[in-house]
Coordinates of C-alpha atoms in Angstrom, one line a residue:
Chain O
M23 CA 1.1 25.0 47.8
S24 CA 1.2 24.2 44.1
A25 CA 1.6 20.6 43.0
N26 CA 4.8 21.3 41.2
L27 CA 6.4 23.0 44.2
S28 CA 5.5 20.2 46.6
A29 CA 6.8 17.7 44.1
I30 CA 10.2 19.5 44.2
F31 CA 10.2 19.3 48.0
Y32 CA 9.4 15.6 47.9
L33 CA 12.3 15.1 45.5
A34 CA 14.5 17.0 48.0
S35 CA 13.5 14.8 50.8
G36 CA 14.2 11.7 48.6
V37 CA 17.7 13.0 48.0
L38 CA 18.2 13.6 51.7
F39 CA 17.3 10.0 52.4
I40 CA 19.9 8.9 49.9
L41 CA 22.5 11.0 51.8
A42 CA 21.3 9.4 55.0
L43 CA 22.2 6.0 53.8
R44 CA 25.4 7.3 52.2
G45 CA 26.5 8.6 55.6
L46 CA 26.6 5.1 57.0
S47 CA 29.7 4.3 54.9
S48 CA 31.8 5.1 57.9
P49 CA 31.0 5.7 61.6
E50 CA 32.4 9.3 61.4
T51 CA 29.9 10.4 58.8
S52 CA 27.0 8.3 60.1
R53 CA 25.6 10.8 62.6
Q54 CA 25.5 13.5 60.0
G55 CA 23.7 11.0 57.7
N56 CA 21.1 10.4 60.4
F57 CA 20.5 14.1 60.6
F58 CA 19.9 14.3 56.9
G59 CA 17.4 11.5 57.2
I60 CA 15.5 13.5 59.9
L61 CA 15.6 16.6 57.8
G62 CA 14.2 14.8 54.9
M63 CA 11.3 13.4 57.0
V64 CA 10.5 16.9 58.4
I65 CA 10.4 18.3 54.9
A66 CA 8.1 15.5 53.6
I67 CA 5.7 15.9 56.5
T68 CA 5.5 19.7 56.4
V69 CA 5.0 19.7 52.6
T70 CA 2.2 17.2 52.9
F71 CA 0.3 19.4 55.4
L72 CA 0.8 22.5 53.3
S73 CA -0.2 20.8 50.0
V74 CA -3.4 19.3 51.4
G75 CA -4.2 22.7 52.9
N76 CA -7.4 21.5 54.5
F77 CA -6.8 22.6 58.1
S78 CA -10.4 22.7 59.2
S79 CA -11.6 19.1 59.7
G80 CA -9.3 16.3 60.8
L81 CA -6.2 18.5 61.6
I82 CA -6.5 18.2 65.4
Y83 CA -6.9 14.5 65.2
V84 CA -4.0 14.1 62.8
L85 CA -1.8 16.1 65.2
I86 CA -2.9 14.1 68.2
F87 CA -2.2 10.7 66.6
L88 CA 1.1 12.0 65.3
L89 CA 2.1 13.1 68.8
V90 CA 0.9 9.9 70.5
G91 CA 2.8 7.7 68.0
G92 CA 5.9 9.9 68.3
L93 CA 5.9 9.7 72.1
I94 CA 5.5 5.9 72.0
G95 CA 8.3 5.7 69.5
A96 CA 10.7 7.9 71.4
F97 CA 9.9 6.0 74.6
I98 CA 10.7 2.7 73.0
A99 CA 13.9 4.1 71.4
Y100 CA 15.3 5.2 74.8
K101 CA 14.2 2.2 76.8
I102 CA 15.2 -0.7 74.5
P103 CA 18.3 -2.7 75.5
M104 CA 20.8 -3.1 72.6
T105 CA 20.5 -6.9 72.9
A106 CA 16.8 -6.6 71.9
M107 CA 17.6 -4.8 68.6
P108 CA 16.5 -7.7 66.3
E109 CA 13.1 -7.8 68.0
L110 CA 12.8 -4.1 67.8
V111 CA 13.6 -4.0 64.1
A112 CA 11.2 -6.8 63.3
G113 CA 8.5 -5.0 65.3
F114 CA 9.1 -1.8 63.4
H115 CA 8.9 -3.6 60.1
S116 CA 5.5 -4.9 61.0
L117 CA 4.3 -1.3 61.7
V118 CA 5.5 -0.1 58.2
G119 CA 3.6 -3.0 56.7
L120 CA 0.4 -2.3 58.6
S121 CA 0.4 1.4 57.8
A122 CA 0.9 0.5 54.1
V123 CA -2.2 -1.7 54.4
F124 CA -4.2 1.1 56.2
V125 CA -3.2 3.7 53.6
A126 CA -4.1 1.4 50.7
I127 CA -7.5 0.6 52.2
S128 CA -8.1 4.3 53.0
A129 CA -7.3 5.2 49.4
F130 CA -9.6 2.5 48.1
L131 CA -12.5 3.7 50.2
N132 CA -12.0 7.4 49.5
P133 CA -10.2 7.7 46.2
E134 CA -11.3 11.3 45.7
A135 CA -9.0 12.5 48.5
F136 CA -6.1 10.9 46.7
N137 CA -7.1 12.1 43.2
L138 CA -7.5 8.5 42.0
G139 CA -11.1 8.7 40.6
V140 CA -14.3 7.9 42.4
V141 CA -15.6 4.9 44.3
G142 CA -16.5 2.1 41.9
S143 CA -14.4 3.5 39.1
I144 CA -10.9 3.9 40.4
K145 CA -8.1 4.3 37.7
L146 CA -6.9 0.9 36.6
A147 CA -3.2 1.7 37.3
S148 CA -4.0 3.0 40.7
L149 CA -6.0 -0.2 41.5
I150 CA -3.0 -2.4 40.6
E151 CA -0.6 -0.2 42.6
M152 CA -2.9 -0.2 45.5
S153 CA -3.2 -4.0 45.4
I154 CA 0.6 -4.4 45.3
G155 CA 1.0 -2.0 48.2
A156 CA -1.6 -3.6 50.3
A157 CA -0.5 -7.2 49.5
V158 CA 3.2 -6.6 50.2
G159 CA 2.3 -4.5 53.3
A160 CA 0.1 -7.3 54.7
I161 CA 2.8 -9.9 54.0
T162 CA 5.4 -7.7 55.7
F163 CA 3.1 -7.2 58.7
S164 CA 2.2 -10.8 59.5
G165 CA 5.7 -12.1 58.6
S166 CA 7.3 -9.5 60.9
I167 CA 4.9 -10.4 63.7
I168 CA 6.0 -14.1 63.5
A169 CA 9.7 -13.0 63.3
F170 CA 9.2 -10.8 66.3
L171 CA 7.5 -13.6 68.3
K172 CA 10.3 -16.0 67.4
L173 CA 13.0 -13.6 68.4
Q174 CA 11.3 -12.6 71.6
G175 CA 11.0 -16.3 72.5
I176 CA 7.3 -16.2 72.8
M177 CA 7.1 -18.6 69.9
S178 CA 9.6 -21.5 69.6
G179 CA 12.5 -20.7 67.3
S180 CA 12.4 -24.2 65.7
P181 CA 11.0 -24.5 62.2
I182 CA 7.3 -25.5 61.8
T183 CA 6.8 -27.5 58.7
F184 CA 4.0 -29.6 57.4
K185 CA 3.2 -31.6 54.3
G186 CA 2.3 -29.6 51.2
Q187 CA 3.5 -26.3 52.7
H188 CA 5.3 -25.1 49.6
F189 CA 2.4 -26.2 47.4
L190 CA 0.0 -24.2 49.6
N191 CA 2.2 -21.1 49.5
A192 CA 2.5 -21.3 45.7
L193 CA -1.3 -21.7 45.4
L194 CA -1.9 -18.6 47.6
L195 CA 0.6 -16.5 45.6
I196 CA -1.2 -17.4 42.4
S197 CA -4.5 -16.6 44.0
I198 CA -3.2 -13.1 44.8
L199 CA -2.6 -12.5 41.1
I200 CA -6.1 -13.8 40.2
L201 CA -7.7 -11.6 42.9
T202 CA -5.9 -8.6 41.6
Y203 CA -7.2 -9.3 38.1
L204 CA -10.7 -9.8 39.4
L205 CA -10.5 -6.6 41.4
C206 CA -9.4 -4.6 38.4
S207 CA -12.1 -6.0 36.1
S208 CA -15.0 -5.7 38.6
Q209 CA -14.0 -2.9 41.0
S210 CA -15.8 -5.0 43.7
S211 CA -14.5 -4.3 47.1
N212 CA -15.0 -7.9 48.2
F213 CA -12.0 -9.0 46.1
F214 CA -9.9 -6.3 47.8
W215 CA -10.7 -7.6 51.3
V216 CA -10.0 -11.2 50.3
L217 CA -6.7 -10.1 48.7
I218 CA -5.6 -8.5 51.9
A219 CA -6.7 -11.5 54.0
V220 CA -4.8 -13.9 51.8
S221 CA -1.7 -11.7 52.0
F222 CA -1.8 -11.8 55.8
L223 CA -1.9 -15.6 55.6
I224 CA 1.0 -15.8 53.2
G225 CA 3.2 -13.7 55.4
F226 CA 2.4 -16.0 58.3
L227 CA 3.0 -19.2 56.4
L228 CA 6.2 -17.8 54.8
I229 CA 8.0 -17.3 58.1
I230 CA 6.9 -20.2 60.4
P231 CA 9.1 -22.8 58.6
I232 CA 12.2 -20.7 59.1
G233 CA 14.4 -21.4 62.2
G234 CA 15.8 -19.1 64.8
A235 CA 19.4 -18.8 63.5
D236 CA 18.1 -17.9 60.0
M237 CA 16.6 -14.8 61.4
P238 CA 19.3 -12.5 60.0
V239 CA 18.0 -13.5 56.5
V240 CA 14.4 -13.1 57.5
I241 CA 14.8 -9.7 59.0
S242 CA 16.7 -8.4 56.0
M243 CA 14.1 -9.9 53.7
L244 CA 11.2 -8.2 55.6
N245 CA 13.2 -5.0 55.6
S246 CA 13.2 -5.3 51.8
Y247 CA 9.5 -6.1 51.6
S248 CA 8.6 -3.0 53.7
G249 CA 10.5 -1.0 51.1
W250 CA 8.6 -2.5 48.2
A251 CA 5.3 -1.9 50.1
A252 CA 6.2 1.7 50.5
A253 CA 7.1 2.0 46.8
G254 CA 3.7 0.5 45.8
I255 CA 1.9 3.1 47.9
G256 CA 4.3 5.7 46.5
F257 CA 3.0 4.9 43.0
T258 CA -0.6 5.1 44.1
L259 CA -0.1 8.5 45.7
E260 CA 2.2 9.6 42.8
N261 CA 4.7 10.7 45.4
T262 CA 8.4 10.9 44.5
A263 CA 9.7 10.8 48.1
L264 CA 7.9 7.5 48.7
I265 CA 9.0 6.0 45.4
I266 CA 12.6 6.9 46.0
T267 CA 12.6 5.7 49.6
G268 CA 10.8 2.5 48.8
A269 CA 13.4 1.7 46.1
L270 CA 16.2 2.5 48.5
V271 CA 14.9 0.4 51.3
G272 CA 13.9 -2.4 49.0
S273 CA 17.3 -2.8 47.5
S274 CA 19.0 -2.3 50.9
G275 CA 17.1 -5.2 52.4
A276 CA 17.8 -7.3 49.4
I277 CA 21.5 -6.7 49.6
L278 CA 21.6 -7.5 53.3
S279 CA 19.7 -10.8 52.6
Y280 CA 22.2 -11.6 50.0
I281 CA 25.2 -11.0 52.3
M282 CA 23.6 -13.1 55.0
C283 CA 22.9 -16.0 52.7
K284 CA 26.5 -15.8 51.4
G285 CA 27.7 -15.9 55.0
M286 CA 25.9 -19.2 55.4
N287 CA 26.7 -20.5 51.9
R288 CA 23.1 -21.1 51.3
S289 CA 20.9 -20.0 48.5
F290 CA 18.1 -17.6 49.2
F291 CA 15.5 -20.2 48.3
N292 CA 17.0 -22.7 50.5
V293 CA 16.5 -20.4 53.5
I294 CA 13.0 -19.3 52.5
L295 CA 11.9 -22.9 52.0
G296 CA 13.0 -23.4 55.5
G297 CA 13.1 -26.4 57.8
F298 CA 16.9 -26.3 58.0
G299 CA 18.4 -28.1 61.0
A300 CA 15.3 -30.2 61.7
T301 CA 16.3 -33.3 59.8
E302 CA 20.0 -33.2 60.6
Q303 CA 19.5 -32.9 64.3
S304 CA 17.7 -36.2 64.6
A305 CA 20.4 -37.9 62.5
S306 CA 23.3 -36.6 64.7
T307 CA 21.7 -37.5 68.0
G308 CA 21.2 -41.1 66.8
N309 CA 24.9 -42.1 66.5
K310 CA 26.5 -39.8 69.1
E311 CA 29.8 -41.2 70.2
R312 CA 31.4 -39.9 73.4
R313 CA 34.8 -38.5 72.7
P314 CA 37.1 -37.0 75.2
V315 CA 37.2 -33.2 75.5
K316 CA 39.5 -31.1 77.7
S317 CA 37.6 -28.9 80.0
G318 CA 39.0 -26.3 82.2
N319 CA 38.1 -23.6 84.7
A320 CA 38.6 -19.8 84.8
E321 CA 42.1 -20.1 86.2
D322 CA 43.3 -22.3 83.4
A323 CA 41.9 -19.8 80.9
A324 CA 43.4 -16.8 82.7
F325 CA 46.8 -18.6 82.8
L326 CA 46.7 -19.3 79.1
M327 CA 45.8 -15.7 78.2
K328 CA 48.3 -14.2 80.6
N329 CA 51.1 -16.0 78.7
A330 CA 49.8 -15.0 75.3
S331 CA 50.9 -12.1 73.3
S332 CA 47.9 -11.8 71.1
V333 CA 44.3 -12.8 71.6
I334 CA 41.4 -12.9 69.2
I335 CA 37.9 -12.8 70.5
V336 CA 35.0 -14.5 68.5
P337 CA 31.6 -13.4 69.8
G338 CA 28.3 -15.0 68.9
Y339 CA 24.7 -15.0 69.7
G340 CA 25.4 -16.7 73.1
M341 CA 27.2 -13.5 74.2
A342 CA 24.1 -11.5 73.5
V343 CA 21.9 -14.0 75.4
A344 CA 24.2 -13.9 78.4
Q345 CA 24.5 -10.1 78.1
A346 CA 28.3 -10.7 78.5
Q347 CA 29.5 -7.8 76.3
H348 CA 30.4 -5.5 79.3
A349 CA 32.1 -8.3 81.2
L350 CA 34.0 -9.2 78.1
R351 CA 35.2 -5.6 77.7
E352 CA 36.5 -5.6 81.3
M353 CA 38.4 -8.7 80.6
V354 CA 39.9 -7.2 77.5
D355 CA 40.9 -4.1 79.4
T356 CA 42.8 -6.2 81.9
L357 CA 44.5 -8.1 79.1
K358 CA 45.5 -4.8 77.4
K359 CA 47.1 -3.6 80.7
N360 CA 49.3 -6.7 80.4
D361 CA 50.4 -5.6 76.9
I362 CA 48.5 -8.3 75.2
K363 CA 47.2 -7.4 71.7
V364 CA 43.4 -8.0 71.5
S365 CA 41.1 -7.9 68.5
Y366 CA 37.6 -9.0 67.7
A367 CA 36.6 -11.2 64.8
I368 CA 33.0 -11.0 63.6
H369 CA 31.4 -13.5 61.3
P370 CA 28.7 -12.1 58.9
V371 CA 25.9 -14.2 60.4
A372 CA 26.9 -13.9 64.1
G373 CA 23.9 -13.0 66.1
R374 CA 20.3 -12.6 65.0
M375 CA 20.6 -9.7 62.6
P376 CA 23.2 -8.1 60.4
G377 CA 25.8 -6.1 62.4
H378 CA 24.2 -7.3 65.7
M379 CA 27.6 -8.1 67.4
N380 CA 29.1 -4.8 66.3
V381 CA 26.4 -2.8 68.0
L382 CA 26.7 -4.8 71.3
L383 CA 30.5 -4.3 71.3
A384 CA 30.0 -0.6 70.6
E385 CA 27.6 -0.5 73.5
A386 CA 30.3 -1.9 75.7
N387 CA 32.7 0.8 74.6
V388 CA 34.8 -1.4 72.4
P389 CA 36.4 1.0 69.8
Y390 CA 35.2 0.0 66.3
D391 CA 38.7 -0.1 64.9
E392 CA 39.5 -3.1 67.1
V393 CA 36.6 -5.0 65.5
F394 CA 37.2 -6.9 62.2
E395 CA 35.2 -8.7 59.6
L396 CA 35.9 -12.2 58.5
E397 CA 38.0 -11.4 55.5
E398 CA 40.0 -8.8 57.3
I399 CA 41.1 -11.0 60.2
N400 CA 41.0 -14.6 59.0
N401 CA 44.7 -14.8 58.2
D402 CA 45.6 -13.5 61.7
F403 CA 44.4 -16.6 63.5
A404 CA 47.5 -18.5 62.5
N405 CA 49.7 -16.0 64.3
A406 CA 47.5 -15.5 67.3
D407 CA 48.1 -17.3 70.6
V408 CA 44.6 -17.6 72.0
A409 CA 41.2 -17.6 70.3
F410 CA 38.5 -16.8 72.8
V411 CA 35.2 -18.1 71.4
I412 CA 32.3 -16.7 73.4
G413 CA 28.8 -17.8 72.4
A414 CA 29.7 -18.7 68.8
N415 CA 29.7 -22.3 67.4
D416 CA 28.8 -23.2 63.9
V417 CA 30.8 -20.3 62.4
T418 CA 34.0 -21.8 63.8
N419 CA 33.4 -25.4 62.8
P420 CA 36.2 -26.7 60.6
A421 CA 33.9 -29.3 59.1
A422 CA 32.7 -26.6 56.8
K423 CA 36.0 -26.8 55.1
T424 CA 36.8 -30.5 55.4
D425 CA 33.6 -32.6 55.5
P426 CA 31.5 -32.5 52.3
Q427 CA 28.8 -34.5 54.1
S428 CA 28.3 -31.8 56.6
P429 CA 25.2 -29.6 56.2
I430 CA 27.3 -26.5 56.7
Y431 CA 30.0 -27.6 54.1
G432 CA 31.2 -24.6 52.1
M433 CA 30.1 -22.0 54.6
P434 CA 32.9 -19.4 55.2
I435 CA 34.2 -19.9 58.7
L436 CA 36.6 -18.2 61.0
D437 CA 39.8 -20.2 61.1
V438 CA 39.9 -20.5 64.8
E439 CA 41.5 -23.9 64.7
K440 CA 44.7 -22.4 63.4
C441 CA 45.3 -20.6 66.7
K442 CA 47.9 -22.1 69.1
S443 CA 45.1 -22.6 71.7
V444 CA 41.4 -22.2 71.6
L445 CA 39.2 -21.3 74.6
F446 CA 35.5 -22.2 74.1
V447 CA 33.0 -20.7 76.5
K448 CA 29.8 -22.7 76.2
R449 CA 27.2 -24.0 78.5
S450 CA 27.3 -27.6 77.2
L451 CA 28.6 -29.8 74.4
S452 CA 25.3 -29.6 72.6
P453 CA 25.6 -29.0 68.8
G454 CA 24.9 -25.6 67.4
Y455 CA 21.9 -24.5 65.4
A456 CA 22.9 -26.5 62.3
G457 CA 22.7 -29.6 64.4
V458 CA 26.3 -30.6 63.6
D459 CA 28.9 -31.5 66.1
N460 CA 31.8 -29.1 66.2
E461 CA 35.2 -30.9 65.5
L462 CA 36.9 -28.1 67.3
F463 CA 35.6 -29.3 70.7
Y464 CA 37.8 -32.4 70.4
K465 CA 41.0 -30.9 69.2
E466 CA 44.0 -31.1 71.4
N467 CA 44.6 -27.4 71.7
T468 CA 41.0 -26.7 72.7
L469 CA 40.0 -26.0 76.2
M470 CA 36.3 -26.1 76.9
L471 CA 35.0 -23.7 79.6
F472 CA 31.5 -24.9 80.6
A473 CA 29.7 -22.0 82.1
D474 CA 27.5 -19.1 81.6
A475 CA 29.4 -16.7 79.3
K476 CA 29.1 -13.7 81.6
K477 CA 30.0 -15.5 84.8
M478 CA 33.0 -17.2 83.1
T479 CA 34.3 -13.9 81.7
E480 CA 34.1 -12.2 85.1
E481 CA 35.9 -15.1 86.8
I482 CA 38.7 -15.0 84.2
T483 CA 39.1 -11.3 84.8
K484 CA 39.6 -12.0 88.5
G485 CA 42.1 -14.7 87.6
L486 CA 44.1 -12.2 85.6
Chain E
M25 CA 2.0 11.2 21.6
E26 CA 2.5 12.2 25.2
I27 CA 4.4 10.1 27.6
D28 CA 2.3 8.8 30.5
P29 CA 3.5 10.4 33.8
F30 CA 3.6 6.8 35.1
I31 CA 6.6 6.2 33.0
F32 CA 8.4 9.1 34.7
R33 CA 7.7 7.7 38.1
L34 CA 8.8 4.3 36.9
S35 CA 12.1 5.8 35.7
I36 CA 12.6 7.4 39.1
F37 CA 11.9 4.1 40.8
I38 CA 14.3 2.1 38.7
L39 CA 17.1 4.6 39.0
S40 CA 16.6 4.8 42.7
I41 CA 17.0 1.0 43.0
F42 CA 20.3 1.4 41.3
I43 CA 21.3 4.2 43.6
G44 CA 20.2 2.1 46.6
Y45 CA 22.3 -0.8 45.3
Y46 CA 25.5 1.2 45.1
V47 CA 25.0 3.2 48.2
V48 CA 24.2 0.2 50.4
W49 CA 27.2 -1.8 49.2
S50 CA 29.3 1.0 50.4
V51 CA 27.9 0.8 53.9
T52 CA 30.4 -0.7 56.3
P53 CA 29.3 -4.1 57.7
S54 CA 29.7 -2.9 61.3
L55 CA 26.9 -0.4 60.7
H56 CA 24.4 -2.9 59.2
T57 CA 22.2 -2.8 62.3
P58 CA 21.9 1.1 62.2
L59 CA 21.3 0.7 58.5
M60 CA 18.3 -1.5 59.1
S61 CA 16.9 0.9 61.8
V62 CA 17.3 3.9 59.6
T63 CA 15.8 2.3 56.6
N64 CA 12.9 1.5 58.8
A65 CA 12.6 5.1 59.8
I66 CA 12.7 6.5 56.3
S67 CA 10.3 3.9 54.8
S68 CA 7.8 5.4 57.3
V69 CA 7.6 8.4 55.0
I70 CA 4.5 6.5 54.1
I71 CA 3.1 8.8 56.7
V72 CA 2.4 11.3 53.9
G73 CA -0.3 9.0 52.6
A74 CA -1.7 8.6 56.1
I75 CA -1.8 12.4 56.6
I76 CA -3.7 12.9 53.3
A77 CA -6.2 10.2 54.3
G78 CA -6.6 11.7 57.8
L79 CA -7.1 15.3 56.5
A80 CA -9.6 14.3 53.8
G81 CA -13.3 15.1 54.0
G82 CA -15.3 18.0 55.4
M83 CA -16.0 19.2 59.0
D84 CA -19.1 17.1 59.4
N85 CA -17.6 13.7 58.7
V86 CA -14.2 13.4 60.2
F87 CA -14.8 9.9 61.3
T88 CA -15.3 7.9 58.2
I89 CA -13.5 4.6 58.0
S90 CA -11.1 6.1 55.6
N91 CA -10.2 8.9 58.0
I92 CA -9.9 6.6 61.0
L93 CA -7.5 4.3 59.1
G94 CA -5.5 7.4 58.2
F95 CA -5.3 8.4 61.8
L96 CA -4.2 4.9 62.9
A97 CA -1.6 4.8 60.1
I98 CA -0.3 8.1 61.2
S99 CA 0.3 6.8 64.7
L100 CA 2.0 3.6 63.4
A101 CA 4.3 5.5 61.1
A102 CA 5.1 8.1 63.8
I103 CA 6.2 5.3 66.2
N104 CA 8.5 4.2 63.5
I105 CA 9.8 7.6 62.5
F106 CA 10.6 8.7 66.0
G107 CA 11.6 5.3 67.3
G108 CA 13.7 4.5 64.2
F109 CA 15.7 7.8 64.0
L110 CA 16.2 8.0 67.8
V111 CA 17.4 4.5 68.2
T112 CA 19.7 4.9 65.2
Q113 CA 21.1 8.0 66.9
R114 CA 21.6 6.2 70.1
M115 CA 23.5 3.4 68.4
L116 CA 25.7 5.7 66.3
Q117 CA 26.6 7.6 69.4
M118 CA 28.2 4.4 70.8
Y119 CA 30.6 3.9 67.9
K120 CA 33.9 5.3 69.1
K121 CA 37.4 5.2 67.9
K122 CA 40.3 4.0 70.0
K123 CA 41.6 6.7 72.3
K124 CA 45.1 7.7 71.4
D125 CA 46.4 8.2 75.0
K126 CA 46.9 5.3 77.3

C-alpha cells in the first residue's frame, strides 16, 4: 500500500476517534460513538499490516501476541465488577505507558524498520520525539502502577512524604532534560537507558505522596500522560492517527483533572505536591470534644422517609465500598411506590474517579435522568424533606462555606444541611478524608445511622 | 524553501488538542468514566508502532530484542484495545432512561 494512501486511512481513523468522543455527549449517542472508535481501530490496524507488507517473518508471532492480548482484555472486560472501575482504568493506563516505552526502545534499536536512520545516527528530531515518548510512557507506567496498588488497597492510601521530596523530583526532571541533550549529541544508548530508568523513578515518586481521595485527579492526570506518550510516539512514527489520538486523550485527561481539582477547590499543584490530610488529621484528633449526636435505627429512618414527599440521595465512595448500590435502588423503588419523589445528587469528586457514582447507579438500573450533578440539584435541597447521605462525607460539610480555617474551605458542597432532615449512613463518627469534623453530624435535624451502608439500606427497605 | 513535514504534523497535533478540548467539554459528566475507558482504548492505537516493530526484519532473525519488544507491546496494547472498548460497551449498555409506564 502506498504511503499516501495509508496516511489517508490513518487520518480517517483519527476522525473516527474524534467521533467516538463526540458520541459521549449524551447516553443515547454514546453506543454509536463506541462503535466509531472500534471501527477506527480496525482501520488503523489493518492499514498497518498492509503498509508494512512483510508477511513472511514475524507475522505469525504478531498474530499470536495480538490474539493473546485480545483474549486477556476481553476476559477482564467481562469479569470486572463495576466497583473496581478505578483500578481497572489505572491498570490500563500503565499498559499504554509500558507499550509506549517498548515501542520507543524498539525504534531506538532498529531505526531502519521505522525509517528513522541507522543505528548510531538516528535523525535528531526522531531522537527527541523518541525520548519524550519513552520518558512520558515510563512515568505513566510506574505512576499508574502505584495508583493501581493504592486503589486496590495493596498499598496504603495514605500519603507517603519525606523531606526534600519536591527537591528530588525537580532534580530528576532536570536530569531528564540533560540526558535527552546528551543522548542527542552522542547517540550513545547508555543515556537512553538511564533516561528511561529515571523516568520510571519519577512516576513512582510523583504518585506516592498523593492520598487515596485525591485519586480522581491522579487517574485523570495519568490518562492525560498516556495521551502525550502516544503523541510522542506518533511523531516518531510520523503517524497521523497516533498524533491525533494522543492529542485528544491528552487534552481529555487534562480537562478531567481540571474538573476534579475545581470540585475540591484546590489547585492542580496543590494536589500534585501531595500530603493533603496528613497534617490536619493530627491536629483535629488532639482537641476532639465530645458533642452529642442523634443516632437512630432503620425504623426511625423508614418512618422519616415514609412521611416525606421528596427525598434526595447523596451517594459517595462508602456506597461503592459497601456495594450498596443495588440495595439502594430497591429502597428507592419502595419509596417510589409510596409516591415519594426521589432524585440522586452527585458531587464531582464523589468516588475514586470521575463519573464513578454514575456508573454504579447505572449498574443498579437507576435511570440516568434521575441522577443530577451538583449545579443542577443544589437548589432543590431547600425544598426536599429528607436527604439520604450514603457513604459521602466531606462533600456535604457546611464548614466549606462557613469556616475559613477549615482545610476544605471554599470547596463547592452539596447543600444537604438545607433539607428538613438529614439521614447519614456511616460506620462511625470518624472524620472524612480531609480530616475535618463534619458539622452536619451535630445538627438538630440530622439523624446518624451507624451501620454498614448495604445492611442499613436493606433494613430500611424492610421497614418501609 | 520547503516546509519541513514535521511542521505539518505539529499543526495536526495542535489542532487536535483544540478539537479534543471542545469535544471533551461537551461530554456529559455522568459519562466521565466511560470517557476514560474509551480514551484508554483509543490511545492504544500505539499498537501500530508495535506491529511495525514486530514485523521488522527478515525470516532468519525474528527474535531480535527489537522484535520481541514489539511482540510484547502488541499484547499490552491489545489487552487495552479489547478490554477498553468492551468494558466501555458494557458500561454504556447500562445507562437507561426512565421507563414511561408504571
